[in-house]
Coordinates of C-alpha atoms (C1' of nucleotides) in Angstrom, one line a residue:
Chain A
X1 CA 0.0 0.0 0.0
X2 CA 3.2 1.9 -0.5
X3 CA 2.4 4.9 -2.8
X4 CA -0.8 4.5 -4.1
X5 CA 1.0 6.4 -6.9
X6 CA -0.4 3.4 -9.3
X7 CA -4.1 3.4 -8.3
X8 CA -4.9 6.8 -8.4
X9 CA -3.1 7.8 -11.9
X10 CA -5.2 4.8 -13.0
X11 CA -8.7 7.1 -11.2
X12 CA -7.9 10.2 -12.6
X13 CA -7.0 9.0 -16.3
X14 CA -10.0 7.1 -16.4
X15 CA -12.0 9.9 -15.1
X16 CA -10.6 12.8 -17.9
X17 CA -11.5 9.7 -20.7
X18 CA -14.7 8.8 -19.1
X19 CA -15.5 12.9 -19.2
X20 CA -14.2 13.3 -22.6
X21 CA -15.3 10.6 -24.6
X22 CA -18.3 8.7 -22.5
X23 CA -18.4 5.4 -21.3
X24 CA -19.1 3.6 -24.4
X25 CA -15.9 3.9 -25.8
X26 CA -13.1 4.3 -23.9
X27 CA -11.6 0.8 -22.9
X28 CA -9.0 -0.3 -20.0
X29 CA -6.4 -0.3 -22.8
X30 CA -7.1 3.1 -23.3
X31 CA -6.9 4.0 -19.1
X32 CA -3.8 2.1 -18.8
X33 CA -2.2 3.9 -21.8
X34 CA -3.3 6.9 -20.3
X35 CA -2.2 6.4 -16.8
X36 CA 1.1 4.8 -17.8
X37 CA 0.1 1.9 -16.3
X38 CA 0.1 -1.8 -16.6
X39 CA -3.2 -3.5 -18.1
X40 CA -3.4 -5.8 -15.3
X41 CA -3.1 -2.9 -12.5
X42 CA -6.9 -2.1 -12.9
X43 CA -7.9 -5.1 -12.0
X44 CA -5.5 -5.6 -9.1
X45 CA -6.7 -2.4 -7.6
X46 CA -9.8 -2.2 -8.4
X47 CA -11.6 -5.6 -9.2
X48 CA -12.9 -5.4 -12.4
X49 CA -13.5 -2.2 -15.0
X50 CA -17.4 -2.0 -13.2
X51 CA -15.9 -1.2 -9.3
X52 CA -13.2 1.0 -11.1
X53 CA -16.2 3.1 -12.9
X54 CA -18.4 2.7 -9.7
X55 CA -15.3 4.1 -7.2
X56 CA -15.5 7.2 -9.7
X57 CA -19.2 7.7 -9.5
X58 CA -19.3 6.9 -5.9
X59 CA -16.9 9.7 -4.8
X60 CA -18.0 11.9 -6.9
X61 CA -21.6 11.4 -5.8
X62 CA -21.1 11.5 -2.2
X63 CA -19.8 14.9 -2.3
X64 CA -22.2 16.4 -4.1
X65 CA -25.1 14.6 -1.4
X66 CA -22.9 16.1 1.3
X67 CA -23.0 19.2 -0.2
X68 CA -26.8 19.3 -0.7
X69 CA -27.7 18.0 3.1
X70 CA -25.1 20.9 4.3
X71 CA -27.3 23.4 2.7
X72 CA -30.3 22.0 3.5
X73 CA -29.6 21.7 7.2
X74 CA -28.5 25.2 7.4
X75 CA -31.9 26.4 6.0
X76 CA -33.3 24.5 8.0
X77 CA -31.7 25.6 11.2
X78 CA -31.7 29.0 10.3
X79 CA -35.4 28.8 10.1
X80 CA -35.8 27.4 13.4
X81 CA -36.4 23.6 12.0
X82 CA -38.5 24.7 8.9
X83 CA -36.9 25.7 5.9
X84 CA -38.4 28.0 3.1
X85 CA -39.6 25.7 0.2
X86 CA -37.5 27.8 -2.0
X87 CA -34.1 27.2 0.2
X88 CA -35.1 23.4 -0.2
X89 CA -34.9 23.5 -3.7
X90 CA -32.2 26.0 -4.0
X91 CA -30.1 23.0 -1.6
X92 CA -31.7 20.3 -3.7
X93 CA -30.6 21.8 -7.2
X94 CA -28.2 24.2 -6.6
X95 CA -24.8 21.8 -5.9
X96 CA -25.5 19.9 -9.0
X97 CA -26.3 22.7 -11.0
X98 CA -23.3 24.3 -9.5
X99 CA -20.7 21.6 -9.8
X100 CA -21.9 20.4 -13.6
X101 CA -22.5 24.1 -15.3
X102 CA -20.4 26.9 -14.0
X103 CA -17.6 28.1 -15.1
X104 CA -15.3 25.4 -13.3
X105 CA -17.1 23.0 -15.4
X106 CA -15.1 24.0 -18.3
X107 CA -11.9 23.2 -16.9
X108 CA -13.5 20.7 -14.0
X109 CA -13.1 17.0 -15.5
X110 CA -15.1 15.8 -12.4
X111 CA -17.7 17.7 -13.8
X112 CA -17.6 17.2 -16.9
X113 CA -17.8 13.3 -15.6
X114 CA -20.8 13.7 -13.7
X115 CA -22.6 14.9 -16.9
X116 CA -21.3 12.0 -18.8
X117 CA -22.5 9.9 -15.8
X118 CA -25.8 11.3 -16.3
X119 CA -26.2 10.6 -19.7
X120 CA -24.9 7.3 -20.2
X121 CA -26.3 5.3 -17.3
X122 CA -24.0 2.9 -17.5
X123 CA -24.8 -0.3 -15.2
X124 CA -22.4 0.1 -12.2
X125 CA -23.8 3.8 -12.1
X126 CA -27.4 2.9 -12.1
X127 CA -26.8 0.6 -9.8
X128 CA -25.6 2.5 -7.3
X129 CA -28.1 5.7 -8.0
X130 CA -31.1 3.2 -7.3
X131 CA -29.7 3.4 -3.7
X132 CA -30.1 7.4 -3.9
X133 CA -33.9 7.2 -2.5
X134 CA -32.8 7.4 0.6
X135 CA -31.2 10.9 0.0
X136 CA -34.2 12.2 -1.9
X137 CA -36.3 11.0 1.1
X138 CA -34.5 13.4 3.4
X139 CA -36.0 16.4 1.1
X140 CA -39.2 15.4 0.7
X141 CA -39.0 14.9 4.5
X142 CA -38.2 18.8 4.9
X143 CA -40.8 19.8 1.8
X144 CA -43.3 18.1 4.5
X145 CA -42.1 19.8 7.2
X146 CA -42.2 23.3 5.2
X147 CA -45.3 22.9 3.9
X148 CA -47.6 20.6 6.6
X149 CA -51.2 20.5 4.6
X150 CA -49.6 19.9 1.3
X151 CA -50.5 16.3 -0.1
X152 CA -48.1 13.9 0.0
X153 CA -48.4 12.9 -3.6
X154 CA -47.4 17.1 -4.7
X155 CA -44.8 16.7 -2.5
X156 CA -42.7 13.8 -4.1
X157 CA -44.3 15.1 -7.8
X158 CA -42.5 18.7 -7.3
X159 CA -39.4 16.5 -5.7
X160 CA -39.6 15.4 -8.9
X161 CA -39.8 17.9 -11.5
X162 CA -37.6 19.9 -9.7
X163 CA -34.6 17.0 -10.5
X164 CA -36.2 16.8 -13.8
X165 CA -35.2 20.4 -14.4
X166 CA -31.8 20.7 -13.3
X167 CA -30.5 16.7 -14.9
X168 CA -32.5 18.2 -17.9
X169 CA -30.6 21.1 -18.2
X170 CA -27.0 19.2 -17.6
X171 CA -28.1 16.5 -19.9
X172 CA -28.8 18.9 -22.9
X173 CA -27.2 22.0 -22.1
X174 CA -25.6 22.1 -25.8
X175 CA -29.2 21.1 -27.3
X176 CA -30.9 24.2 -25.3
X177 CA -27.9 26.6 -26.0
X178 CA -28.6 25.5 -30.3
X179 CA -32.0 25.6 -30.2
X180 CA -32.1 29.1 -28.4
X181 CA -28.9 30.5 -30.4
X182 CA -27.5 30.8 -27.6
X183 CA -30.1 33.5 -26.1
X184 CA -30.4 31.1 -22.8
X185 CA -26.9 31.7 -21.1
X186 CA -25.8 28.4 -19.6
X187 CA -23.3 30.3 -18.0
X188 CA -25.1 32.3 -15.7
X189 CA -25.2 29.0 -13.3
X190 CA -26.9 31.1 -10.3
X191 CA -29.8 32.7 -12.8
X192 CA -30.2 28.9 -13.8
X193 CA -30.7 27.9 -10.2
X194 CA -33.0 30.6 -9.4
X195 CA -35.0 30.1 -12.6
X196 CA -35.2 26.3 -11.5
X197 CA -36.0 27.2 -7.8
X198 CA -38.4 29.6 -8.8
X199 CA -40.3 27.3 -11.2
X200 CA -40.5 24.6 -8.4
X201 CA -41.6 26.7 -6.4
X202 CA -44.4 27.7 -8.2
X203 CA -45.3 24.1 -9.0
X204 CA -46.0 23.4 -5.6
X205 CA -47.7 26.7 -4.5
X206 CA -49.9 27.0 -7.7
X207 CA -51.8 24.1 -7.0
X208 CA -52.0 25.5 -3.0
X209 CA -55.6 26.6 -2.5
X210 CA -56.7 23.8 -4.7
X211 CA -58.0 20.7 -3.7
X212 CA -55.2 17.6 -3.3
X213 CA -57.4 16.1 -7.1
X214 CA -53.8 16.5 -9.2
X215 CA -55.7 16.6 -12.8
X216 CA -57.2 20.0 -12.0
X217 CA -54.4 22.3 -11.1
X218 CA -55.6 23.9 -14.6
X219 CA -58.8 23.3 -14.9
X220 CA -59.6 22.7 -18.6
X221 CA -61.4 20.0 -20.0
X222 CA -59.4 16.7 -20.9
X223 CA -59.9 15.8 -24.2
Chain B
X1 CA -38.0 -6.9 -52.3
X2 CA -40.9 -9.6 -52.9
X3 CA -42.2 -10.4 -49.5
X4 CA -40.0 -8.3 -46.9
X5 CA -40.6 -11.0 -44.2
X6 CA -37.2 -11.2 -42.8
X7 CA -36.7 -7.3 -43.0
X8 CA -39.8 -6.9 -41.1
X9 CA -39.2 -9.7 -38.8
X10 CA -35.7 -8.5 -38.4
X11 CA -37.1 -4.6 -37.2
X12 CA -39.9 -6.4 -34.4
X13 CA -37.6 -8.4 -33.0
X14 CA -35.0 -5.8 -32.7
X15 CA -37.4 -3.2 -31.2
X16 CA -38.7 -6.2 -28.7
X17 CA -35.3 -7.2 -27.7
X18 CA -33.7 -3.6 -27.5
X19 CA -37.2 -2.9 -25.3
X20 CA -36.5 -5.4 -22.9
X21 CA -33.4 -5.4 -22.5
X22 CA -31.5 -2.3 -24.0
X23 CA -29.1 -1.7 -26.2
X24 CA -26.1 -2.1 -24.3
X25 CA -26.6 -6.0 -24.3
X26 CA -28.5 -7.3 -27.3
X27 CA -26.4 -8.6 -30.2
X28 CA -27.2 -9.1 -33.9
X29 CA -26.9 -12.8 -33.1
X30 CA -29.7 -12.1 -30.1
X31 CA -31.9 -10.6 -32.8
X32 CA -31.5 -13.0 -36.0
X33 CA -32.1 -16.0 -33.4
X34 CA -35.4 -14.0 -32.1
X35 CA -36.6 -13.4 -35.8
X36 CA -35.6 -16.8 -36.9
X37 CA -33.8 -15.3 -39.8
X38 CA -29.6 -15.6 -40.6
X39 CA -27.2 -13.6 -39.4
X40 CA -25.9 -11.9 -42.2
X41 CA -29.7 -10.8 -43.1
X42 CA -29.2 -7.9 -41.1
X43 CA -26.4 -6.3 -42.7
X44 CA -27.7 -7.3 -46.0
X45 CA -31.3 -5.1 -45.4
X46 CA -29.8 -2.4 -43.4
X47 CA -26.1 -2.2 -43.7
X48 CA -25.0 -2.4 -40.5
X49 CA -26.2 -2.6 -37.2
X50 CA -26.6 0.9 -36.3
X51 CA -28.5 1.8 -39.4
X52 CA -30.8 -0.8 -38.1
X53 CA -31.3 1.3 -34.8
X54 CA -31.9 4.2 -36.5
X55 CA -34.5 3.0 -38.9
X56 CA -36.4 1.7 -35.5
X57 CA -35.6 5.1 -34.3
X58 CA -36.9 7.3 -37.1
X59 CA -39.5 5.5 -37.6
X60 CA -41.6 6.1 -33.7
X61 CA -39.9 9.5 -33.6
X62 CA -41.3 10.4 -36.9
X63 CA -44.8 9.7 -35.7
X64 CA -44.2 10.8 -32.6
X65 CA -43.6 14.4 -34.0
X66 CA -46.5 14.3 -36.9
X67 CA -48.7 13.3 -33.8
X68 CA -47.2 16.9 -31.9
X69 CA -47.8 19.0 -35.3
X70 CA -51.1 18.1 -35.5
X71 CA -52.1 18.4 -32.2
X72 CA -50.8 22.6 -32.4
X73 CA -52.4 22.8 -35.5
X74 CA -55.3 21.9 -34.4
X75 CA -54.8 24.4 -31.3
X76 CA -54.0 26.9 -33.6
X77 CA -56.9 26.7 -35.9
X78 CA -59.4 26.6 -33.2
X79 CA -57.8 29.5 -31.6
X80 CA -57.8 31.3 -35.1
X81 CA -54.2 31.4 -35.9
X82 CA -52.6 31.6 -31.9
X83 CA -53.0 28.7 -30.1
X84 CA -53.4 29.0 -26.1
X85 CA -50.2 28.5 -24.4
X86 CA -51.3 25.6 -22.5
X87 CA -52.4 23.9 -25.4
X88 CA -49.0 24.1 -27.2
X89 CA -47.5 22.2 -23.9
X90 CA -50.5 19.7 -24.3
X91 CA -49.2 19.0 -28.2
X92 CA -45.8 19.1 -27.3
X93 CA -45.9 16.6 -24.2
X94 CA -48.9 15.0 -24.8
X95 CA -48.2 13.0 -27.3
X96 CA -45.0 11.2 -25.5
X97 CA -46.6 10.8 -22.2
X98 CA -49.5 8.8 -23.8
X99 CA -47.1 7.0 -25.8
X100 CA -44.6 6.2 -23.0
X101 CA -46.7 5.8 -20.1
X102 CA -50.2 4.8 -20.0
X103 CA -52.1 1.3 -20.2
X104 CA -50.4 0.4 -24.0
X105 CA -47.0 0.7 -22.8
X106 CA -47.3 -2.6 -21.1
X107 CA -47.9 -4.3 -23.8
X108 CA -46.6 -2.0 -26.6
X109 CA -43.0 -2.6 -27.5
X110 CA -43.2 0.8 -29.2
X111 CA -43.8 2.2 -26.4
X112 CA -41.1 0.4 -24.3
X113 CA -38.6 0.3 -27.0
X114 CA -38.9 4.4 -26.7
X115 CA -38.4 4.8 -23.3
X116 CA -35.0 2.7 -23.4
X117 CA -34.0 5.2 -26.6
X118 CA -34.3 8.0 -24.0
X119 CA -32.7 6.7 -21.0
X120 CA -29.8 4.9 -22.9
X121 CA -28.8 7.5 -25.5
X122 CA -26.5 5.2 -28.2
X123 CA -25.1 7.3 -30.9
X124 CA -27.0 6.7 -33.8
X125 CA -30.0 7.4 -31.9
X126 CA -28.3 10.7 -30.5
X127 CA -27.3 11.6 -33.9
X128 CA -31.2 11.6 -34.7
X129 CA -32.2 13.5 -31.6
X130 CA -29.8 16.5 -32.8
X131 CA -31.6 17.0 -36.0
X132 CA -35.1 17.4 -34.1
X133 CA -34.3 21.2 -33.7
X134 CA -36.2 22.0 -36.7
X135 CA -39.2 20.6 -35.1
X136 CA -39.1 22.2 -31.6
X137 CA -38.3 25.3 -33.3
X138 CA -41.9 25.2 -34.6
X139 CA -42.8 25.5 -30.9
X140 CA -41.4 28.1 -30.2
X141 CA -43.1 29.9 -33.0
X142 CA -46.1 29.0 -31.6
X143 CA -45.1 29.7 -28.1
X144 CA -44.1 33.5 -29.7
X145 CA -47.7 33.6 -31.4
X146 CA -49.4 32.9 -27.8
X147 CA -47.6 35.3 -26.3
X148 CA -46.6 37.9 -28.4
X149 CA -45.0 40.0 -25.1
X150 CA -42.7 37.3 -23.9
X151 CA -38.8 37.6 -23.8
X152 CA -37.4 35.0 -26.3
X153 CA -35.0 33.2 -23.7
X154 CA -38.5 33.0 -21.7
X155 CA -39.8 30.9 -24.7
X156 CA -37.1 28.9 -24.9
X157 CA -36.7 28.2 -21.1
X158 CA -40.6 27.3 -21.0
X159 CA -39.8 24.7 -23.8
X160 CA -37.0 22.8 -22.0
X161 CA -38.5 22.8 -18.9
X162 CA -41.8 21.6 -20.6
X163 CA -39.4 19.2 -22.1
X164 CA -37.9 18.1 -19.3
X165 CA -40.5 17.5 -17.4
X166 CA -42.0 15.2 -19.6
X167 CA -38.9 13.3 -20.4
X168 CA -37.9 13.0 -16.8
X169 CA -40.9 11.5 -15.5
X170 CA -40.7 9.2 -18.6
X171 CA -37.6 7.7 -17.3
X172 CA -37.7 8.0 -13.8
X173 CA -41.0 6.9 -13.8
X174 CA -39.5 3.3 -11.7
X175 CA -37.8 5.8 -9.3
X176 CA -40.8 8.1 -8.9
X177 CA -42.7 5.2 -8.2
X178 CA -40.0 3.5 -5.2
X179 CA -39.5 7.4 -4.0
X180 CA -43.3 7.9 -3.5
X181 CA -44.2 4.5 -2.3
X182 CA -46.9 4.2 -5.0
X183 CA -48.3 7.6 -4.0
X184 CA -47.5 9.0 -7.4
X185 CA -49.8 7.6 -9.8
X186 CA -47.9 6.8 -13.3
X187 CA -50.5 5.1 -14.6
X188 CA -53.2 8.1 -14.7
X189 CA -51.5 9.6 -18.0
X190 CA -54.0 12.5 -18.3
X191 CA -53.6 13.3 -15.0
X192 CA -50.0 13.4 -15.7
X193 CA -50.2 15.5 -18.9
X194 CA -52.4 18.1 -17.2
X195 CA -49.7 18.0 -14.3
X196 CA -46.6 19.1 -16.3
X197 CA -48.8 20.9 -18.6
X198 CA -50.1 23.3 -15.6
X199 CA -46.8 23.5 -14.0
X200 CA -45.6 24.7 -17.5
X201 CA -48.0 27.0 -18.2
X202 CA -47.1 28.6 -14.7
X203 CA -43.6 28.7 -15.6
X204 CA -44.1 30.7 -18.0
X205 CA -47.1 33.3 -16.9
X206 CA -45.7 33.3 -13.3
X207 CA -43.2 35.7 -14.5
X208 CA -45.6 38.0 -16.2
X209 CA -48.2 39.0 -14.0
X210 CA -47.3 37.8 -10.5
X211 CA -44.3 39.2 -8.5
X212 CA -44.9 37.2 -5.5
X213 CA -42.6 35.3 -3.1
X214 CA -39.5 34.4 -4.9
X215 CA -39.7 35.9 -8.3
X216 CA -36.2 37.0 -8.7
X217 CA -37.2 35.1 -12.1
X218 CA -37.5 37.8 -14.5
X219 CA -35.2 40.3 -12.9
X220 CA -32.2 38.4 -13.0
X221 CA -32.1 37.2 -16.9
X222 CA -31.8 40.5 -18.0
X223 CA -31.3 40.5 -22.1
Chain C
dT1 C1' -37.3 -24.2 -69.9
dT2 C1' -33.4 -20.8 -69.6
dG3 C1' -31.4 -16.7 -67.8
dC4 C1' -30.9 -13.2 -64.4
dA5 C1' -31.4 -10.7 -60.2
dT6 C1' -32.7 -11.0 -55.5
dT7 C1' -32.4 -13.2 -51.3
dT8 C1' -30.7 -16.6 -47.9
dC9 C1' -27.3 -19.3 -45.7
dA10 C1' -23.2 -21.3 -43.2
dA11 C1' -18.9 -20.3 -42.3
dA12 C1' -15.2 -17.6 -41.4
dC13 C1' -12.9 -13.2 -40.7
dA14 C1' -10.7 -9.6 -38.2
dC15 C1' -10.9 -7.4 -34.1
dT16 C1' -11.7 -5.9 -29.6
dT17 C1' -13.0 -6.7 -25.1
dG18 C1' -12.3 -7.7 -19.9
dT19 C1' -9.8 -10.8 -17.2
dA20 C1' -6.2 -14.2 -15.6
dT21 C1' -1.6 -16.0 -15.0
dG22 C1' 3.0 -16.5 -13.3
dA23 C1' 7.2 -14.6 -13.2
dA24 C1' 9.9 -10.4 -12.1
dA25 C1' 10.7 -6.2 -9.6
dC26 C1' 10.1 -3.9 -5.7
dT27 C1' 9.6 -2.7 -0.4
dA28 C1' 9.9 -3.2 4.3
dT29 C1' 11.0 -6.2 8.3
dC30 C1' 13.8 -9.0 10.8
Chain D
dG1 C1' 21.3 -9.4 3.6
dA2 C1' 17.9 -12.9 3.5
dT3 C1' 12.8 -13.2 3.7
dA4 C1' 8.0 -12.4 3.1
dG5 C1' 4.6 -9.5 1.2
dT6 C1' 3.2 -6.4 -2.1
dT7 C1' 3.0 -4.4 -6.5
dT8 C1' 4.2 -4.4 -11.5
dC9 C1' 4.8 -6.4 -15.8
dA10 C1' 4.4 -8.9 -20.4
dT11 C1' 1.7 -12.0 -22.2
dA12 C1' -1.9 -15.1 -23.0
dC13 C1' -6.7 -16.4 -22.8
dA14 C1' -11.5 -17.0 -23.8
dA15 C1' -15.3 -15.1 -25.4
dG16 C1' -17.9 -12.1 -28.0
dT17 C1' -18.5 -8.5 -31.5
dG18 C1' -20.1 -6.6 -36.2
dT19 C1' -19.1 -7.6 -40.7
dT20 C1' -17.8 -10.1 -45.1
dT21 C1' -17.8 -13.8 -48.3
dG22 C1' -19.1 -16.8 -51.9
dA23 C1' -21.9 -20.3 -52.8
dA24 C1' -26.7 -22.1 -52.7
dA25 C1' -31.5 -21.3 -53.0
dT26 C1' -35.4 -18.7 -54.6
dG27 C1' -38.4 -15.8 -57.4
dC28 C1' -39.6 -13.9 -61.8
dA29 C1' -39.5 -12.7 -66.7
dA30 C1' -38.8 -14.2 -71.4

DNA sequence: TTGCATTTCAAACACTTGTATGAAACTATC
DNA sequence: GATAGTTTCATACAAGTGTTTGAAATGCAA
């Protein structure tokens, strides 16, 4: 367990190749080569190319739940144990927002990863974000607790759309920025969290004086 | 060119397989074993195996999209030319939801088969989903034609977030499902539609005529 | 029928993939 | 400095991939 030198050229080559050129074709040959490591080193360190991939994700993953639950909890204390909707969703979108646009993300290869991560769903990845309910459970917990007579189904729907928002937005970042000419600024990562936010927001308190019937937060006739 | 059985048997049991059990690990020889037809019967009718993909591709995306355009036009001639701006979102997400979700998509491969195209994302299929600008561009048209006062990034922000929306709860729709504990109901489609379609619709008016609680919306995309 | 184009077929081709092996090179402890 | 444990290395392996080939079968027109 000497220098570790080994294993961790081996992470952060595969990482920058993963980033750059997906998950779909970038091979152990190519890490290695990469790295300036032996072939066989992956698997000695790591197991098989799936734990390598899933060590990446993992880390990488962690810290941005950490980050979110950090936020979160100061809302919530600062509030005296109920946090504004709009700081829950601001602590729910914000450090992925944050750590996959932005201006680091340029430079950033761990962001640049994470997008890749969340386009690709590769097995070892999906495997491990199935275990991510948990986590989202700790929102919806506070949503609950900010908002006490909303339904519990609204609750996990505008959990929902909020993440639907902000992955959207990493996923087709170059689609939006082409099909808008580049009038939607990608860059402006805070006016893109507070445009998210404030859209969440919305979806939950629209619906507010409404009865819990979801079909009817507009009421026009189905066809 | 006489009976096009194998060609045709060749495309169902690629869509069925690829539905079931994605792209990543089906293999020509999974697919000319399914269609009881020889191996070298693929590359003969299509060329190669990704031109296969595409073809099953083009083919639900292109009725996908004629199913959008006529559900605007038909907005747009009942409205005399401008179409209410909830009634773009219907056409535009609409049509997916009911194909994706919904009683059918149990049995429907179609169905099935387009959900995996939008979680996995393999290149020819990506290399589809880039030319489809043209399309939401009409949109946006529309969207400008509803409401003539509207900034442009507005528009555009409206239809990603429309987009997203859609497209999110398409794929997360297991995950919604686990978060919620059953308490969202996928299979109630309309509801659904009327759902993103509201929250939409809010998205985009809420910055008009409210200024309530957190509406930093409009004032900090300045443009 | 004969002739010709289309379609099917079994087989092989040419690679690439992740993984396993066993010897060599290290490193630290005694 | 010998020894035991760890790490590296070149190499081989086994399996699977999409694609190609050239001959056989089939369909169709004359």
């Amino acid at each position: 367990m000497a220098s570790d030198h080994t294993r961790s050229a081996i992470l952060s080559a595969a990482e920058r190749l993963y980033a750059d050129r997906g998950f779909g074709d970038v091979t152990l040959r190519d890490i290695v080569a990469s790295a300036n490591v032996n072939l066989a080193a992956v698997n000695y360190h790591f197991g098989s190319k799936d734990e390598l991939i899933a060590e990446l994700f993992v880390t990488r993953s962690l810290a941005t739940n950490r980050e979110r639950l950090n936020e979160l909890k100061a809302a919530e204390e600062a509030g005296g144990g109920r946090a504004g909707i709009d700081a829950i969703f601001r602590a729910l979108v914000g450090p992925t927002l944050r750590g996959c646009l932005g201006p680091s993300s340029e430079g950033s290869t761990a962001a640049r990863f994470m997008i890749r991560a969340s386009i690709e769903s590769v097995p070892p990845i999906r495997r491990i974000k199935n275990r991510e309910v948990d986590h989202l459970r700790k929102f919806a917990a506070a949503m609950r607790r900010s908002l006490p007579g909303r339904a519990e189904a609204d609750i996990y729907w505008g959990l929902h759309f909020a993440l639907a928002m902000a992955h959207h937005t990493i996923r087709e970042r170059e689609r939006l920025t082409k099909l808008s000419e580049g009038l939607c600024d990608l860059d402006d990562v805070q006016g893109i969290v507070e445009r998210v936010v404030a859209v969440s927001v919305m979806a939950l308190a629209g619906g507010e004086t409404k009865s819990k019937a979801p079909a009817r937060l507009v009421a026009r006739d189905g066809r």
